[in-house]
Short mmCIF file of N, CA and C in Angstrom, two decimals:
data_model
loop_
_atom_site.label_atom_id
_atom_site.label_comp_id
_atom_site.label_asym_id
_atom_site.label_seq_id
_atom_site.Cartn_x
_atom_site.Cartn_y
_atom_site.Cartn_z
N ALA A 1 68.44 -5.39 37.41
CA ALA A 1 68.36 -4.51 38.57
C ALA A 1 68.73 -5.25 39.85
N GLY A 2 69.33 -6.43 39.72
CA GLY A 2 69.75 -7.16 40.89
C GLY A 2 68.65 -7.92 41.60
N ARG A 3 67.54 -8.17 40.92
CA ARG A 3 66.42 -8.90 41.51
C ARG A 3 66.26 -10.25 40.82
N LEU A 4 65.80 -11.22 41.59
CA LEU A 4 65.41 -12.52 41.05
C LEU A 4 63.91 -12.64 41.24
N HIS A 5 63.17 -12.84 40.15
CA HIS A 5 61.71 -12.96 40.18
C HIS A 5 61.34 -14.43 40.04
N VAL A 6 60.39 -14.90 40.85
CA VAL A 6 59.96 -16.29 40.82
C VAL A 6 58.44 -16.34 40.75
N LEU A 7 57.92 -17.20 39.88
CA LEU A 7 56.47 -17.38 39.72
C LEU A 7 56.21 -18.87 39.70
N TRP A 8 55.27 -19.35 40.52
CA TRP A 8 54.95 -20.76 40.55
C TRP A 8 53.46 -20.97 40.72
N SER A 9 53.05 -22.19 40.41
CA SER A 9 51.65 -22.59 40.52
C SER A 9 51.45 -23.29 41.86
N ALA A 10 50.40 -22.92 42.58
CA ALA A 10 50.10 -23.52 43.88
C ALA A 10 48.76 -24.26 43.80
N ALA A 11 48.77 -25.51 44.22
CA ALA A 11 47.55 -26.33 44.24
C ALA A 11 46.85 -26.18 45.57
N GLU A 12 45.55 -26.40 45.57
CA GLU A 12 44.79 -26.33 46.82
C GLU A 12 44.85 -27.64 47.59
N ALA A 13 45.20 -28.74 46.91
CA ALA A 13 45.31 -30.04 47.57
C ALA A 13 46.41 -30.84 46.88
N SER A 14 47.00 -31.77 47.59
CA SER A 14 48.05 -32.62 47.04
C SER A 14 47.52 -33.39 45.84
N GLY A 15 48.26 -33.37 44.74
CA GLY A 15 47.88 -34.08 43.53
C GLY A 15 46.92 -33.33 42.63
N ALA A 16 46.42 -32.19 43.08
CA ALA A 16 45.50 -31.39 42.27
C ALA A 16 46.30 -30.45 41.37
N PRO A 17 45.70 -30.01 40.25
CA PRO A 17 46.41 -29.03 39.42
C PRO A 17 46.51 -27.70 40.16
N GLY A 18 47.41 -26.87 39.71
CA GLY A 18 47.56 -25.56 40.32
C GLY A 18 46.28 -24.75 40.20
N ALA A 19 45.97 -24.02 41.26
CA ALA A 19 44.74 -23.22 41.27
C ALA A 19 45.05 -21.73 41.17
N ALA A 20 46.29 -21.34 41.50
CA ALA A 20 46.66 -19.92 41.48
C ALA A 20 48.15 -19.79 41.24
N LEU A 21 48.56 -18.62 40.78
CA LEU A 21 49.97 -18.33 40.58
C LEU A 21 50.46 -17.46 41.73
N VAL A 22 51.64 -17.81 42.25
CA VAL A 22 52.23 -17.13 43.39
C VAL A 22 53.55 -16.51 42.95
N TYR A 23 53.82 -15.30 43.42
CA TYR A 23 55.02 -14.55 43.04
C TYR A 23 55.82 -14.17 44.27
N ALA A 24 57.13 -14.20 44.12
CA ALA A 24 58.05 -13.65 45.13
C ALA A 24 59.29 -13.16 44.40
N ARG A 25 60.05 -12.29 45.06
CA ARG A 25 61.30 -11.83 44.47
C ARG A 25 62.37 -11.74 45.54
N LEU A 26 63.59 -11.94 45.08
CA LEU A 26 64.77 -11.81 45.93
C LEU A 26 65.42 -10.48 45.58
N GLU A 27 65.53 -9.63 46.60
CA GLU A 27 66.09 -8.31 46.39
C GLU A 27 66.95 -7.96 47.59
N SER A 28 68.19 -7.57 47.36
CA SER A 28 69.13 -7.23 48.43
C SER A 28 69.26 -8.35 49.45
N GLY A 29 69.26 -9.60 48.94
CA GLY A 29 69.46 -10.76 49.80
C GLY A 29 68.25 -11.21 50.59
N ARG A 30 67.08 -10.60 50.37
CA ARG A 30 65.88 -10.96 51.12
C ARG A 30 64.73 -11.29 50.17
N TRP A 31 64.00 -12.35 50.52
CA TRP A 31 62.82 -12.74 49.74
C TRP A 31 61.60 -11.94 50.20
N SER A 32 60.82 -11.50 49.24
CA SER A 32 59.54 -10.87 49.58
C SER A 32 58.59 -11.96 50.08
N THR A 33 57.52 -11.56 50.73
CA THR A 33 56.50 -12.51 51.17
C THR A 33 55.80 -13.04 49.92
N PRO A 34 55.70 -14.36 49.74
CA PRO A 34 54.99 -14.89 48.57
C PRO A 34 53.55 -14.37 48.53
N ALA A 35 53.11 -13.95 47.35
CA ALA A 35 51.77 -13.38 47.19
C ALA A 35 51.04 -14.09 46.05
N THR A 36 49.81 -14.48 46.29
CA THR A 36 48.96 -15.02 45.23
C THR A 36 48.55 -13.85 44.35
N ILE A 37 48.94 -13.92 43.07
CA ILE A 37 48.74 -12.75 42.20
C ILE A 37 47.80 -12.98 41.03
N LEU A 38 47.74 -14.21 40.52
CA LEU A 38 46.96 -14.45 39.31
C LEU A 38 46.20 -15.76 39.38
N ARG A 39 45.06 -15.77 38.72
CA ARG A 39 44.27 -16.99 38.52
C ARG A 39 43.64 -16.89 37.14
N ALA A 40 43.43 -18.04 36.51
CA ALA A 40 42.64 -18.05 35.30
C ALA A 40 41.22 -17.66 35.71
N PRO A 41 40.43 -17.10 34.81
CA PRO A 41 39.06 -16.73 35.18
C PRO A 41 38.27 -17.90 35.79
N GLU A 42 38.56 -19.12 35.40
CA GLU A 42 37.93 -20.29 36.01
C GLU A 42 38.85 -21.48 35.81
N GLY A 43 38.80 -22.44 36.71
CA GLY A 43 39.60 -23.66 36.57
C GLY A 43 41.03 -23.48 37.02
N LYS A 44 41.89 -24.31 36.47
CA LYS A 44 43.29 -24.36 36.90
C LYS A 44 44.10 -23.16 36.44
N SER A 45 45.22 -22.95 37.10
CA SER A 45 46.25 -21.99 36.70
C SER A 45 47.57 -22.72 36.91
N ASP A 46 48.16 -23.17 35.81
CA ASP A 46 49.28 -24.12 35.89
C ASP A 46 50.33 -23.77 34.85
N GLN A 47 51.51 -24.32 34.99
CA GLN A 47 52.60 -24.21 34.02
C GLN A 47 52.99 -22.76 33.71
N PRO A 48 53.27 -21.94 34.73
CA PRO A 48 53.59 -20.54 34.45
C PRO A 48 55.00 -20.34 33.90
N ALA A 49 55.15 -19.26 33.16
CA ALA A 49 56.46 -18.80 32.68
C ALA A 49 56.50 -17.30 32.85
N LEU A 50 57.68 -16.77 33.13
CA LEU A 50 57.84 -15.36 33.46
C LEU A 50 59.06 -14.81 32.75
N VAL A 51 58.97 -13.57 32.24
CA VAL A 51 60.12 -12.90 31.65
C VAL A 51 60.08 -11.43 32.06
N ALA A 52 61.25 -10.87 32.31
CA ALA A 52 61.37 -9.44 32.62
C ALA A 52 61.89 -8.72 31.39
N VAL A 53 61.22 -7.62 31.04
CA VAL A 53 61.64 -6.77 29.93
C VAL A 53 61.58 -5.34 30.43
N GLY A 54 62.74 -4.73 30.58
CA GLY A 54 62.78 -3.38 31.14
C GLY A 54 62.24 -3.40 32.56
N ASP A 55 61.28 -2.53 32.82
CA ASP A 55 60.70 -2.45 34.17
C ASP A 55 59.40 -3.23 34.31
N ARG A 56 59.12 -4.11 33.33
CA ARG A 56 57.89 -4.90 33.38
C ARG A 56 58.17 -6.39 33.46
N LEU A 57 57.26 -7.09 34.11
CA LEU A 57 57.25 -8.55 34.13
C LEU A 57 56.08 -9.02 33.29
N HIS A 58 56.30 -10.07 32.53
CA HIS A 58 55.27 -10.64 31.67
C HIS A 58 55.13 -12.12 32.03
N ALA A 59 53.90 -12.59 32.14
CA ALA A 59 53.64 -13.98 32.54
C ALA A 59 52.67 -14.63 31.57
N VAL A 60 52.89 -15.92 31.31
CA VAL A 60 51.94 -16.76 30.58
C VAL A 60 51.73 -18.03 31.41
N TRP A 61 50.57 -18.65 31.23
CA TRP A 61 50.30 -19.90 31.92
C TRP A 61 49.13 -20.61 31.24
N SER A 62 49.02 -21.89 31.54
CA SER A 62 47.92 -22.71 31.06
C SER A 62 46.82 -22.64 32.10
N GLY A 63 45.59 -22.36 31.67
CA GLY A 63 44.54 -22.17 32.66
C GLY A 63 43.16 -22.49 32.16
N GLY A 64 42.24 -22.40 33.10
CA GLY A 64 40.84 -22.67 32.80
C GLY A 64 40.59 -24.16 32.65
N PRO A 65 39.35 -24.55 32.50
CA PRO A 65 39.01 -25.97 32.38
C PRO A 65 39.46 -26.59 31.05
N ASP A 66 39.71 -25.75 30.05
CA ASP A 66 40.05 -26.25 28.72
C ASP A 66 41.51 -26.02 28.34
N GLY A 67 42.33 -25.52 29.26
CA GLY A 67 43.75 -25.37 28.98
C GLY A 67 44.13 -24.21 28.09
N ARG A 68 43.33 -23.14 28.08
CA ARG A 68 43.71 -21.97 27.30
C ARG A 68 45.03 -21.40 27.83
N ILE A 69 45.72 -20.64 27.00
CA ILE A 69 46.94 -19.97 27.41
C ILE A 69 46.58 -18.53 27.75
N PHE A 70 46.96 -18.10 28.97
CA PHE A 70 46.66 -16.75 29.43
C PHE A 70 47.94 -15.94 29.55
N TYR A 71 47.77 -14.61 29.51
CA TYR A 71 48.87 -13.65 29.62
C TYR A 71 48.47 -12.54 30.59
N SER A 72 49.44 -12.05 31.34
CA SER A 72 49.26 -10.87 32.18
C SER A 72 50.62 -10.20 32.34
N GLN A 73 50.62 -8.90 32.69
CA GLN A 73 51.87 -8.18 32.91
C GLN A 73 51.72 -7.22 34.07
N ALA A 74 52.86 -6.86 34.65
CA ALA A 74 52.90 -5.90 35.75
C ALA A 74 54.22 -5.15 35.72
N TYR A 75 54.21 -3.94 36.24
CA TYR A 75 55.48 -3.27 36.48
C TYR A 75 56.14 -4.02 37.63
N ALA A 76 57.44 -4.22 37.57
CA ALA A 76 58.16 -4.98 38.59
C ALA A 76 57.90 -4.44 39.99
N ARG A 77 57.81 -3.13 40.11
CA ARG A 77 57.59 -2.53 41.43
C ARG A 77 56.24 -2.91 42.02
N ASP A 78 55.26 -3.28 41.17
CA ASP A 78 53.90 -3.59 41.61
C ASP A 78 53.59 -5.08 41.60
N ALA A 79 54.57 -5.91 41.31
CA ALA A 79 54.32 -7.34 41.06
C ALA A 79 53.97 -8.14 42.30
N THR A 80 54.17 -7.60 43.48
CA THR A 80 53.90 -8.37 44.70
C THR A 80 52.44 -8.31 45.14
N THR A 81 51.58 -7.64 44.37
CA THR A 81 50.15 -7.61 44.70
C THR A 81 49.34 -7.99 43.48
N SER A 82 48.21 -8.62 43.69
CA SER A 82 47.36 -9.02 42.56
C SER A 82 46.86 -7.80 41.80
N ALA A 83 46.65 -6.67 42.49
CA ALA A 83 46.18 -5.45 41.83
C ALA A 83 47.22 -4.88 40.88
N GLY A 84 48.49 -5.25 41.04
CA GLY A 84 49.54 -4.76 40.17
C GLY A 84 49.58 -5.44 38.81
N TRP A 85 48.88 -6.55 38.65
CA TRP A 85 48.89 -7.32 37.41
C TRP A 85 47.67 -6.99 36.55
N SER A 86 47.87 -6.98 35.23
CA SER A 86 46.76 -6.72 34.32
C SER A 86 45.77 -7.89 34.34
N GLU A 87 44.55 -7.60 33.92
CA GLU A 87 43.52 -8.63 33.81
C GLU A 87 44.03 -9.74 32.87
N PRO A 88 43.91 -11.01 33.25
CA PRO A 88 44.38 -12.09 32.37
C PRO A 88 43.71 -12.03 30.99
N LEU A 89 44.52 -12.17 29.96
CA LEU A 89 44.07 -12.16 28.57
C LEU A 89 44.29 -13.55 27.99
N ALA A 90 43.26 -14.14 27.40
CA ALA A 90 43.41 -15.44 26.75
C ALA A 90 44.12 -15.24 25.41
N LEU A 91 45.31 -15.81 25.26
CA LEU A 91 46.05 -15.71 24.00
C LEU A 91 45.48 -16.66 22.96
N ILE A 92 44.95 -17.80 23.43
CA ILE A 92 44.32 -18.77 22.53
C ILE A 92 43.06 -19.26 23.20
N GLU A 93 42.10 -19.69 22.41
CA GLU A 93 40.83 -20.17 22.95
C GLU A 93 40.75 -21.69 23.00
N ASN A 94 41.71 -22.38 22.39
CA ASN A 94 41.71 -23.85 22.40
C ASN A 94 42.70 -24.36 23.44
N ALA A 95 42.80 -25.67 23.57
CA ALA A 95 43.67 -26.28 24.56
C ALA A 95 45.14 -26.14 24.18
N GLY A 96 45.92 -25.61 25.09
CA GLY A 96 47.36 -25.49 24.92
C GLY A 96 48.04 -25.87 26.21
N SER A 97 49.34 -26.10 26.14
CA SER A 97 50.07 -26.45 27.36
C SER A 97 51.50 -25.97 27.27
N ALA A 98 52.15 -25.97 28.41
CA ALA A 98 53.58 -25.67 28.55
C ALA A 98 54.01 -24.38 27.86
N PRO A 99 53.30 -23.27 28.11
CA PRO A 99 53.72 -22.02 27.45
C PRO A 99 55.06 -21.54 27.99
N GLN A 100 55.83 -20.93 27.11
CA GLN A 100 57.10 -20.31 27.47
C GLN A 100 57.10 -18.91 26.87
N LEU A 101 57.86 -18.02 27.46
CA LEU A 101 57.87 -16.63 27.05
C LEU A 101 59.30 -16.14 26.95
N THR A 102 59.58 -15.34 25.92
CA THR A 102 60.89 -14.72 25.77
C THR A 102 60.70 -13.39 25.07
N ALA A 103 61.77 -12.61 25.02
CA ALA A 103 61.73 -11.31 24.34
C ALA A 103 63.02 -11.12 23.57
N ASP A 104 62.93 -10.36 22.47
CA ASP A 104 64.15 -10.05 21.72
C ASP A 104 64.75 -8.74 22.24
N LEU A 105 65.85 -8.30 21.65
CA LEU A 105 66.56 -7.12 22.12
C LEU A 105 65.77 -5.83 21.92
N LEU A 106 64.77 -5.86 21.02
CA LEU A 106 63.93 -4.69 20.78
C LEU A 106 62.68 -4.68 21.65
N GLY A 107 62.48 -5.73 22.46
CA GLY A 107 61.32 -5.79 23.35
C GLY A 107 60.13 -6.55 22.82
N ARG A 108 60.23 -7.12 21.62
CA ARG A 108 59.12 -7.93 21.10
C ARG A 108 59.00 -9.17 21.98
N LEU A 109 57.80 -9.43 22.45
CA LEU A 109 57.53 -10.62 23.25
C LEU A 109 57.11 -11.77 22.35
N TYR A 110 57.56 -12.96 22.67
CA TYR A 110 57.18 -14.18 21.96
C TYR A 110 56.66 -15.19 22.97
N ALA A 111 55.55 -15.81 22.66
CA ALA A 111 55.03 -16.91 23.48
C ALA A 111 54.96 -18.15 22.59
N ILE A 112 55.51 -19.25 23.08
CA ILE A 112 55.45 -20.53 22.39
C ILE A 112 54.67 -21.49 23.29
N TYR A 113 53.91 -22.38 22.68
CA TYR A 113 53.14 -23.35 23.46
C TYR A 113 52.88 -24.58 22.60
N ALA A 114 52.48 -25.65 23.27
CA ALA A 114 52.15 -26.90 22.59
C ALA A 114 50.65 -27.12 22.61
N VAL A 115 50.14 -27.68 21.54
CA VAL A 115 48.82 -28.32 21.54
C VAL A 115 49.17 -29.80 21.46
N PRO A 116 49.16 -30.48 22.61
CA PRO A 116 49.79 -31.80 22.68
C PRO A 116 49.03 -32.94 22.01
N LEU A 117 47.72 -32.84 21.90
CA LEU A 117 46.93 -33.99 21.45
C LEU A 117 45.89 -33.59 20.41
N ASN A 118 45.38 -34.61 19.74
CA ASN A 118 44.23 -34.50 18.83
C ASN A 118 44.55 -33.68 17.58
N ALA A 119 43.49 -33.35 16.84
CA ALA A 119 43.65 -32.57 15.61
C ALA A 119 44.26 -31.22 15.95
N GLY A 120 45.16 -30.76 15.11
CA GLY A 120 45.83 -29.48 15.35
C GLY A 120 47.00 -29.56 16.30
N ARG A 121 47.36 -30.79 16.72
CA ARG A 121 48.49 -30.90 17.66
C ARG A 121 49.76 -30.41 16.98
N GLY A 122 50.55 -29.72 17.79
CA GLY A 122 51.79 -29.16 17.26
C GLY A 122 52.32 -28.07 18.17
N ILE A 123 53.25 -27.29 17.64
CA ILE A 123 53.88 -26.19 18.36
C ILE A 123 53.50 -24.89 17.67
N TYR A 124 53.15 -23.89 18.48
CA TYR A 124 52.67 -22.61 17.96
C TYR A 124 53.40 -21.45 18.63
N VAL A 125 53.52 -20.34 17.90
CA VAL A 125 54.14 -19.12 18.42
C VAL A 125 53.23 -17.94 18.11
N THR A 126 53.15 -17.03 19.07
CA THR A 126 52.48 -15.75 18.87
C THR A 126 53.41 -14.67 19.40
N PHE A 127 53.23 -13.42 18.97
CA PHE A 127 54.12 -12.35 19.41
C PHE A 127 53.36 -11.06 19.67
N SER A 128 54.00 -10.17 20.43
CA SER A 128 53.43 -8.85 20.71
C SER A 128 54.52 -7.80 20.53
N ASP A 129 54.18 -6.74 19.80
CA ASP A 129 55.10 -5.63 19.61
C ASP A 129 54.77 -4.44 20.51
N ASP A 130 53.72 -4.57 21.33
CA ASP A 130 53.29 -3.45 22.16
C ASP A 130 53.20 -3.81 23.65
N ALA A 131 54.22 -4.51 24.13
CA ALA A 131 54.33 -4.87 25.56
C ALA A 131 53.16 -5.70 26.04
N GLY A 132 52.61 -6.55 25.15
CA GLY A 132 51.57 -7.47 25.55
C GLY A 132 50.14 -6.96 25.45
N VAL A 133 49.95 -5.76 24.93
CA VAL A 133 48.59 -5.23 24.79
C VAL A 133 47.83 -6.03 23.74
N THR A 134 48.46 -6.27 22.59
CA THR A 134 47.84 -7.08 21.54
C THR A 134 48.84 -8.16 21.12
N TRP A 135 48.30 -9.26 20.59
CA TRP A 135 49.12 -10.40 20.18
C TRP A 135 48.73 -10.82 18.77
N SER A 136 49.71 -11.33 18.03
CA SER A 136 49.47 -11.84 16.68
C SER A 136 48.62 -13.11 16.74
N GLU A 137 48.06 -13.47 15.62
CA GLU A 137 47.41 -14.79 15.52
C GLU A 137 48.51 -15.84 15.68
N PRO A 138 48.24 -16.92 16.41
CA PRO A 138 49.26 -17.96 16.55
C PRO A 138 49.66 -18.55 15.19
N ALA A 139 50.95 -18.78 15.03
CA ALA A 139 51.47 -19.39 13.81
C ALA A 139 52.01 -20.78 14.15
N SER A 140 51.74 -21.73 13.28
CA SER A 140 52.23 -23.09 13.48
C SER A 140 53.73 -23.13 13.20
N VAL A 141 54.49 -23.66 14.16
CA VAL A 141 55.92 -23.85 14.01
C VAL A 141 56.20 -25.29 13.60
N PHE A 142 55.42 -26.21 14.14
CA PHE A 142 55.58 -27.63 13.84
C PHE A 142 54.22 -28.30 13.89
N ASP A 143 53.87 -29.00 12.81
CA ASP A 143 52.61 -29.73 12.71
C ASP A 143 52.85 -31.18 13.09
N ALA A 144 52.60 -31.52 14.35
CA ALA A 144 52.85 -32.87 14.85
C ALA A 144 51.92 -33.89 14.21
N GLU A 145 50.73 -33.47 13.89
CA GLU A 145 49.77 -34.37 13.24
C GLU A 145 50.29 -34.79 11.86
N ALA A 146 50.72 -33.83 11.06
CA ALA A 146 51.24 -34.13 9.72
C ALA A 146 52.52 -34.96 9.79
N ALA A 147 53.32 -34.75 10.84
CA ALA A 147 54.57 -35.49 11.00
C ALA A 147 54.34 -36.91 11.55
N GLY A 148 53.11 -37.21 11.93
CA GLY A 148 52.79 -38.53 12.44
C GLY A 148 53.14 -38.74 13.91
N TRP A 149 53.41 -37.65 14.62
CA TRP A 149 53.71 -37.74 16.05
C TRP A 149 52.41 -37.93 16.82
N LEU A 150 52.43 -38.79 17.83
CA LEU A 150 51.25 -39.01 18.66
C LEU A 150 50.98 -37.82 19.57
N SER A 151 52.05 -37.19 20.04
CA SER A 151 51.91 -36.05 20.94
C SER A 151 53.20 -35.23 20.90
N VAL A 152 53.09 -33.99 21.34
CA VAL A 152 54.22 -33.08 21.39
C VAL A 152 54.14 -32.31 22.70
N ALA A 153 55.30 -31.98 23.29
CA ALA A 153 55.29 -31.35 24.61
C ALA A 153 56.52 -30.49 24.83
N GLN A 154 56.51 -29.73 25.91
CA GLN A 154 57.64 -28.99 26.45
C GLN A 154 58.39 -28.12 25.45
N PRO A 155 57.71 -27.22 24.77
CA PRO A 155 58.45 -26.33 23.87
C PRO A 155 59.28 -25.32 24.65
N SER A 156 60.37 -24.90 24.05
CA SER A 156 61.22 -23.85 24.61
C SER A 156 61.66 -22.96 23.46
N LEU A 157 61.77 -21.67 23.74
CA LEU A 157 62.07 -20.70 22.70
C LEU A 157 63.10 -19.70 23.20
N SER A 158 64.02 -19.34 22.33
CA SER A 158 64.94 -18.25 22.62
C SER A 158 65.13 -17.44 21.34
N VAL A 159 65.72 -16.28 21.50
CA VAL A 159 65.98 -15.39 20.36
C VAL A 159 67.45 -15.05 20.40
N ASP A 160 68.15 -15.23 19.26
CA ASP A 160 69.57 -14.90 19.25
C ASP A 160 69.76 -13.39 19.04
N GLU A 161 71.02 -12.96 19.06
CA GLU A 161 71.33 -11.53 18.96
C GLU A 161 70.91 -10.91 17.63
N GLU A 162 70.70 -11.73 16.62
CA GLU A 162 70.27 -11.22 15.32
C GLU A 162 68.76 -11.31 15.13
N GLY A 163 68.05 -11.69 16.19
CA GLY A 163 66.59 -11.73 16.13
C GLY A 163 66.01 -13.02 15.59
N ARG A 164 66.85 -14.05 15.40
CA ARG A 164 66.35 -15.34 14.91
C ARG A 164 65.77 -16.13 16.07
N LEU A 165 64.61 -16.76 15.82
CA LEU A 165 63.98 -17.60 16.83
C LEU A 165 64.58 -18.99 16.80
N LEU A 166 64.85 -19.53 17.97
CA LEU A 166 65.38 -20.88 18.12
C LEU A 166 64.41 -21.65 19.02
N ALA A 167 63.87 -22.74 18.52
CA ALA A 167 62.86 -23.49 19.28
C ALA A 167 63.23 -24.97 19.35
N VAL A 168 62.89 -25.58 20.47
CA VAL A 168 63.02 -27.02 20.65
C VAL A 168 61.75 -27.51 21.34
N TRP A 169 61.45 -28.81 21.16
CA TRP A 169 60.31 -29.42 21.81
C TRP A 169 60.54 -30.90 21.89
N VAL A 170 59.64 -31.60 22.57
CA VAL A 170 59.79 -33.03 22.83
C VAL A 170 58.73 -33.81 22.06
N ARG A 171 59.16 -34.89 21.43
CA ARG A 171 58.23 -35.85 20.84
C ARG A 171 57.76 -36.72 22.00
N ALA A 172 56.48 -36.73 22.27
CA ALA A 172 55.96 -37.39 23.46
C ALA A 172 55.01 -38.53 23.09
N PRO A 173 54.95 -39.54 23.95
CA PRO A 173 53.97 -40.61 23.74
C PRO A 173 52.61 -40.12 24.21
N LEU A 174 51.59 -40.90 23.91
CA LEU A 174 50.28 -40.58 24.47
C LEU A 174 50.36 -40.69 25.99
N PRO A 175 49.59 -39.91 26.72
CA PRO A 175 49.65 -39.98 28.18
C PRO A 175 49.48 -41.41 28.68
N GLY A 176 50.38 -41.79 29.60
CA GLY A 176 50.34 -43.12 30.19
C GLY A 176 51.01 -44.21 29.38
N ASN A 177 51.72 -43.83 28.29
CA ASN A 177 52.32 -44.83 27.39
C ASN A 177 53.86 -44.80 27.37
N GLY A 178 54.50 -44.41 28.45
CA GLY A 178 55.96 -44.48 28.48
C GLY A 178 56.63 -43.14 28.39
N PRO A 179 57.98 -43.15 28.37
CA PRO A 179 58.76 -41.90 28.39
C PRO A 179 58.76 -41.18 27.05
N ALA A 180 59.04 -39.89 27.10
CA ALA A 180 59.15 -39.07 25.89
C ALA A 180 60.44 -39.41 25.16
N GLU A 181 60.47 -39.10 23.85
CA GLU A 181 61.67 -39.33 23.03
C GLU A 181 62.49 -38.06 22.96
#
C-alpha cells in the first residue's frame, strides 16, 4: 500500500535493554510521530520483528525477565496507538531470543527463534493459521545441544513460492568468548 512500517526497541537508559517497542510509518513521503505501542507484561521488550500481511501488522519480540517470546497484532490503520495492538501473547514460556516473523502466500504466519544456551538450546519454529489468534506448539528445527554447539543465535526464516521454509542461523560462542562462526 506504499507504506514503510518500522518497529524498534527503546531503552530507558544508555546500555540498558529495551523497555518498550516504538512504531512509526512512512506514508506519502512523511513519517508518522513515533509512538510507544507495546511492552512485555514485565521486564524488557527487545529484539522486535514485524511483518505485514494484508491489512494487518504482526510483531514478535523477546521480553520479560526470562526472555519469553511475545506476539501482538494490529490493523495497519490502528498501528500508531498502543490501543490498536492486541494484548501481548507469550508464544513460549521459556527463554528465547532473536525472534523473526514471516508469512507464506496463504497468510500462514511463522515465528522462528533461538534458545541460545543451556539444555534445549537450538532453533524452534511455531506457526499460526488464524492470523495469530492461536499458535502451534514450537517444533525443533535444529538441536544445538545434540550437535555439540555451545550456543546458537540469529535465526532467519523465509518461505519460498512453493511454501517451503528456508532457515539459517549462526553458530555462536558462549557470551564473552569471541566472534560467532
